[in-house]
Amino acid sequence: MAIEIGQEAPDFEAESNQGTVKLSSLRGKKVVLYFYPKSFTPGCTRELQRFTELYSEFKQNNAEVVGVSVDSVSTQKRFAEKYNAPFPLVSDKEKKVATLYGVLNEKGTSAQRVTFVIDENGKVVAVLRNLKKAEEHADRALEIIKGKA
């Protein structure tokens, strides 16, 4: 079941390249929770690079960015290091987080490319899916965070 606008973002705790991430511990900040299919693939790499380029603007707008894929923690660490990602990349190897958010692909092998924008109170205010380019997720999420979308 997919999470919709207006719903409370399901809490989760999972390992990332930066240690354990618990969504509810980010209350009081806006959160951009973006799911991507696979580290080191062209689209996912461009998406990560764009979120990294815009990260200081997210921070200026009281927002945190968290990426999630079904890759292992060691893969997430290599992916983050290679592209200097300043935010956590969650390893969802058990596919629990992707299942919680209803973003597993039809085969159940990886997450779809879907971005959730969550407000300071933990409510989902936007769901971005089916954008033409992977890197558009970062730009659109930032517009929403800034209140321009």
PDB file of C-alpha atoms in Angstrom:
ATOM      1  CA  MET A   1       0.000   0.000   0.000  1.00  0.00           C
ATOM      2  CA  ALA A   2       1.475   3.320  -1.077  1.00  0.00           C
ATOM      3  CA  ILE A   3       1.775   6.226   1.316  1.00  0.00           C
ATOM      4  CA  GLU A   4      -0.276   9.244   0.241  1.00  0.00           C
ATOM      5  CA  ILE A   5      -0.156  12.995   0.876  1.00  0.00           C
ATOM      6  CA  GLY A   6      -1.574  13.894   4.280  1.00  0.00           C
ATOM      7  CA  GLN A   7      -0.663  10.591   5.891  1.00  0.00           C
ATOM      8  CA  GLU A   8       1.840  10.280   8.687  1.00  0.00           C
ATOM      9  CA  ALA A   9       5.200   9.081   7.345  1.00  0.00           C
ATOM     10  CA  PRO A  10       5.808   5.577   8.745  1.00  0.00           C
ATOM     11  CA  ASP A  11       8.660   5.579  11.222  1.00  0.00           C
ATOM     12  CA  PHE A  12      11.601   3.272  10.659  1.00  0.00           C
ATOM     13  CA  GLU A  13      15.055   2.604  12.025  1.00  0.00           C
ATOM     14  CA  ALA A  14      17.712   1.298   9.650  1.00  0.00           C
ATOM     15  CA  GLU A  15      21.459   1.209   9.098  1.00  0.00           C
ATOM     16  CA  SER A  16      23.057   3.696   6.735  1.00  0.00           C
ATOM     17  CA  ASN A  17      26.531   4.715   5.627  1.00  0.00           C
ATOM     18  CA  GLN A  18      26.443   7.169   8.574  1.00  0.00           C
ATOM     19  CA  GLY A  19      25.123   4.781  11.225  1.00  0.00           C
ATOM     20  CA  THR A  20      21.562   4.193  12.359  1.00  0.00           C
ATOM     21  CA  VAL A  21      18.838   6.445  10.968  1.00  0.00           C
ATOM     22  CA  LYS A  22      15.547   6.761  12.834  1.00  0.00           C
ATOM     23  CA  LEU A  23      13.002   8.844  10.955  1.00  0.00           C
ATOM     24  CA  SER A  24      11.136  10.044  14.072  1.00  0.00           C
ATOM     25  CA  SER A  25      14.403  11.476  15.457  1.00  0.00           C
ATOM     26  CA  LEU A  26      14.291  14.034  12.610  1.00  0.00           C
ATOM     27  CA  ARG A  27      10.990  15.576  13.810  1.00  0.00           C
ATOM     28  CA  GLY A  28      11.167  19.344  13.837  1.00  0.00           C
ATOM     29  CA  LYS A  29      12.906  19.286  10.458  1.00  0.00           C
ATOM     30  CA  LYS A  30      11.479  18.739   7.017  1.00  0.00           C
ATOM     31  CA  VAL A  31      12.695  15.461   5.531  1.00  0.00           C
ATOM     32  CA  VAL A  32      13.208  14.495   1.911  1.00  0.00           C
ATOM     33  CA  LEU A  33      13.080  10.705   1.901  1.00  0.00           C
ATOM     34  CA  TYR A  34      14.050   9.465  -1.519  1.00  0.00           C
ATOM     35  CA  PHE A  35      14.007   5.865  -2.676  1.00  0.00           C
ATOM     36  CA  TYR A  36      16.156   4.795  -5.602  1.00  0.00           C
ATOM     37  CA  PRO A  37      16.603   1.448  -7.385  1.00  0.00           C
ATOM     38  CA  LYS A  38      20.340   0.755  -7.277  1.00  0.00           C
ATOM     39  CA  SER A  39      23.587   2.470  -6.304  1.00  0.00           C
ATOM     40  CA  PHE A  40      26.106   3.181  -9.090  1.00  0.00           C
ATOM     41  CA  THR A  41      23.543   3.006 -11.934  1.00  0.00           C
ATOM     42  CA  PRO A  42      23.437   6.089 -14.218  1.00  0.00           C
ATOM     43  CA  GLY A  43      20.065   7.501 -13.099  1.00  0.00           C
ATOM     44  CA  CYS A  44      20.687   6.881  -9.410  1.00  0.00           C
ATOM     45  CA  THR A  45      24.152   8.415  -9.662  1.00  0.00           C
ATOM     46  CA  ARG A  46      22.789  11.592 -11.310  1.00  0.00           C
ATOM     47  CA  GLU A  47      20.056  11.768  -8.661  1.00  0.00           C
ATOM     48  CA  LEU A  48      22.579  11.434  -5.812  1.00  0.00           C
ATOM     49  CA  GLN A  49      24.839  14.051  -7.386  1.00  0.00           C
ATOM     50  CA  ARG A  50      21.939  16.502  -7.718  1.00  0.00           C
ATOM     51  CA  PHE A  51      20.811  16.006  -4.110  1.00  0.00           C
ATOM     52  CA  THR A  52      24.453  16.532  -3.082  1.00  0.00           C
ATOM     53  CA  GLU A  53      24.728  19.748  -5.153  1.00  0.00           C
ATOM     54  CA  LEU A  54      21.549  21.139  -3.571  1.00  0.00           C
ATOM     55  CA  TYR A  55      22.184  19.839  -0.046  1.00  0.00           C
ATOM     56  CA  SER A  56      23.260  23.190   1.439  1.00  0.00           C
ATOM     57  CA  GLU A  57      19.983  24.722   0.198  1.00  0.00           C
ATOM     58  CA  PHE A  58      18.001  21.914   1.824  1.00  0.00           C
ATOM     59  CA  LYS A  59      19.897  22.560   5.083  1.00  0.00           C
ATOM     60  CA  GLN A  60      19.224  26.323   4.844  1.00  0.00           C
ATOM     61  CA  ASN A  61      15.517  25.477   4.655  1.00  0.00           C
ATOM     62  CA  ASN A  62      15.561  23.255   7.779  1.00  0.00           C
ATOM     63  CA  ALA A  63      15.428  20.065   5.723  1.00  0.00           C
ATOM     64  CA  GLU A  64      17.329  16.787   5.916  1.00  0.00           C
ATOM     65  CA  VAL A  65      17.835  14.424   2.987  1.00  0.00           C
ATOM     66  CA  VAL A  66      17.807  10.640   3.394  1.00  0.00           C
ATOM     67  CA  GLY A  67      18.352   8.243   0.483  1.00  0.00           C
ATOM     68  CA  VAL A  68      17.142   4.620   0.599  1.00  0.00           C
ATOM     69  CA  SER A  69      17.866   1.602  -1.589  1.00  0.00           C
ATOM     70  CA  VAL A  70      18.033  -2.151  -1.063  1.00  0.00           C
ATOM     71  CA  ASP A  71      21.828  -2.089  -1.429  1.00  0.00           C
ATOM     72  CA  SER A  72      24.059  -3.263   1.431  1.00  0.00           C
ATOM     73  CA  VAL A  73      25.590  -0.845   3.946  1.00  0.00           C
ATOM     74  CA  SER A  74      29.038  -1.409   2.402  1.00  0.00           C
ATOM     75  CA  THR A  75      27.682  -0.514  -1.058  1.00  0.00           C
ATOM     76  CA  GLN A  76      25.990   2.591   0.368  1.00  0.00           C
ATOM     77  CA  LYS A  77      29.300   3.618   1.977  1.00  0.00           C
ATOM     78  CA  ARG A  78      31.182   3.249  -1.327  1.00  0.00           C
ATOM     79  CA  PHE A  79      28.442   5.107  -3.236  1.00  0.00           C
ATOM     80  CA  ALA A  80      28.379   7.983  -0.719  1.00  0.00           C
ATOM     81  CA  GLU A  81      32.188   8.229  -0.622  1.00  0.00           C
ATOM     82  CA  LYS A  82      32.608   8.169  -4.398  1.00  0.00           C
ATOM     83  CA  TYR A  83      30.165  11.053  -4.878  1.00  0.00           C
ATOM     84  CA  ASN A  84      30.761  12.898  -1.562  1.00  0.00           C
ATOM     85  CA  ALA A  85      27.168  12.523  -0.378  1.00  0.00           C
ATOM     86  CA  PRO A  86      26.823  14.544   2.849  1.00  0.00           C
ATOM     87  CA  PHE A  87      23.561  12.856   3.901  1.00  0.00           C
ATOM     88  CA  PRO A  88      22.761   9.278   4.986  1.00  0.00           C
ATOM     89  CA  LEU A  89      22.108   6.503   2.468  1.00  0.00           C
ATOM     90  CA  VAL A  90      20.023   3.826   4.148  1.00  0.00           C
ATOM     91  CA  SER A  91      20.560   0.142   3.431  1.00  0.00           C
ATOM     92  CA  ASP A  92      17.149  -1.504   3.112  1.00  0.00           C
ATOM     93  CA  LYS A  93      18.476  -4.986   2.339  1.00  0.00           C
ATOM     94  CA  GLU A  94      15.448  -6.647   3.993  1.00  0.00           C
ATOM     95  CA  LYS A  95      13.178  -4.340   1.931  1.00  0.00           C
ATOM     96  CA  LYS A  96      11.265  -3.376   5.081  1.00  0.00           C
ATOM     97  CA  VAL A  97      11.344   0.388   4.494  1.00  0.00           C
ATOM     98  CA  ALA A  98      10.430   0.126   0.795  1.00  0.00           C
ATOM     99  CA  THR A  99       7.559  -2.193   1.732  1.00  0.00           C
ATOM    100  CA  LEU A 100       6.409   0.186   4.484  1.00  0.00           C
ATOM    101  CA  TYR A 101       6.228   3.022   1.946  1.00  0.00           C
ATOM    102  CA  GLY A 102       4.750   0.886  -0.849  1.00  0.00           C
ATOM    103  CA  VAL A 103       7.585   1.536  -3.282  1.00  0.00           C
ATOM    104  CA  LEU A 104       8.951  -1.956  -4.012  1.00  0.00           C
ATOM    105  CA  ASN A 105       9.031  -2.674  -7.731  1.00  0.00           C
ATOM    106  CA  GLU A 106       6.655  -5.273  -9.228  1.00  0.00           C
ATOM    107  CA  LYS A 107       9.236  -8.048  -8.942  1.00  0.00           C
ATOM    108  CA  GLY A 108       9.975  -7.102  -5.339  1.00  0.00           C
ATOM    109  CA  THR A 109      13.695  -6.836  -6.098  1.00  0.00           C
ATOM    110  CA  SER A 110      14.351  -3.124  -5.591  1.00  0.00           C
ATOM    111  CA  ALA A 111      12.729   0.190  -4.710  1.00  0.00           C
ATOM    112  CA  GLN A 112      11.059   2.338  -7.312  1.00  0.00           C
ATOM    113  CA  ARG A 113      12.298   5.901  -7.761  1.00  0.00           C
ATOM    114  CA  VAL A 114       9.911   7.757  -5.457  1.00  0.00           C
ATOM    115  CA  THR A 115      10.553  10.807  -3.265  1.00  0.00           C
ATOM    116  CA  PHE A 116       8.521  11.719  -0.183  1.00  0.00           C
ATOM    117  CA  VAL A 117       8.613  15.217   1.256  1.00  0.00           C
ATOM    118  CA  ILE A 118       7.728  15.123   4.956  1.00  0.00           C
ATOM    119  CA  ASP A 119       6.949  18.167   7.097  1.00  0.00           C
ATOM    120  CA  GLU A 120       8.279  18.998  10.570  1.00  0.00           C
ATOM    121  CA  ASN A 121       5.414  17.080  12.188  1.00  0.00           C
ATOM    122  CA  GLY A 122       6.013  13.860  10.248  1.00  0.00           C
ATOM    123  CA  LYS A 123       3.208  14.307   7.694  1.00  0.00           C
ATOM    124  CA  VAL A 124       3.757  13.538   4.009  1.00  0.00           C
ATOM    125  CA  VAL A 125       3.221  16.768   2.055  1.00  0.00           C
ATOM    126  CA  ALA A 126       4.337  15.567  -1.383  1.00  0.00           C
ATOM    127  CA  VAL A 127       5.027  12.333  -3.266  1.00  0.00           C
ATOM    128  CA  LEU A 128       7.157  12.561  -6.408  1.00  0.00           C
ATOM    129  CA  ARG A 129       7.069   9.659  -8.843  1.00  0.00           C
ATOM    130  CA  ASN A 130       7.303   9.116 -12.597  1.00  0.00           C
ATOM    131  CA  LEU A 131       9.421  12.209 -13.232  1.00  0.00           C
ATOM    132  CA  LYS A 132      11.191  12.256 -16.600  1.00  0.00           C
ATOM    133  CA  LYS A 133      14.710  12.495 -15.161  1.00  0.00           C
ATOM    134  CA  ALA A 134      16.075  11.038 -11.934  1.00  0.00           C
ATOM    135  CA  GLU A 135      17.784  14.287 -10.957  1.00  0.00           C
ATOM    136  CA  GLU A 136      14.468  16.191 -11.174  1.00  0.00           C
ATOM    137  CA  HIS A 137      13.547  14.631  -7.820  1.00  0.00           C
ATOM    138  CA  ALA A 138      16.055  16.870  -6.033  1.00  0.00           C
ATOM    139  CA  ASP A 139      14.942  20.048  -7.811  1.00  0.00           C
ATOM    140  CA  ARG A 140      11.223  19.392  -7.302  1.00  0.00           C
ATOM    141  CA  ALA A 141      11.707  18.405  -3.646  1.00  0.00           C
ATOM    142  CA  LEU A 142      13.628  21.635  -3.002  1.00  0.00           C
ATOM    143  CA  GLU A 143      10.867  23.715  -4.653  1.00  0.00           C
ATOM    144  CA  ILE A 144       8.317  22.042  -2.358  1.00  0.00           C
ATOM    145  CA  ILE A 145      10.500  22.597   0.722  1.00  0.00           C
ATOM    146  CA  LYS A 146      10.829  26.279  -0.212  1.00  0.00           C
ATOM    147  CA  GLY A 147       7.066  26.492  -0.750  1.00  0.00           C
ATOM    148  CA  LYS A 148       7.391  27.281  -4.454  1.00  0.00           C
ATOM    149  CA  ALA A 149       5.701  24.194  -5.876  1.00  0.00           C
TER     150      ALA A 149
END
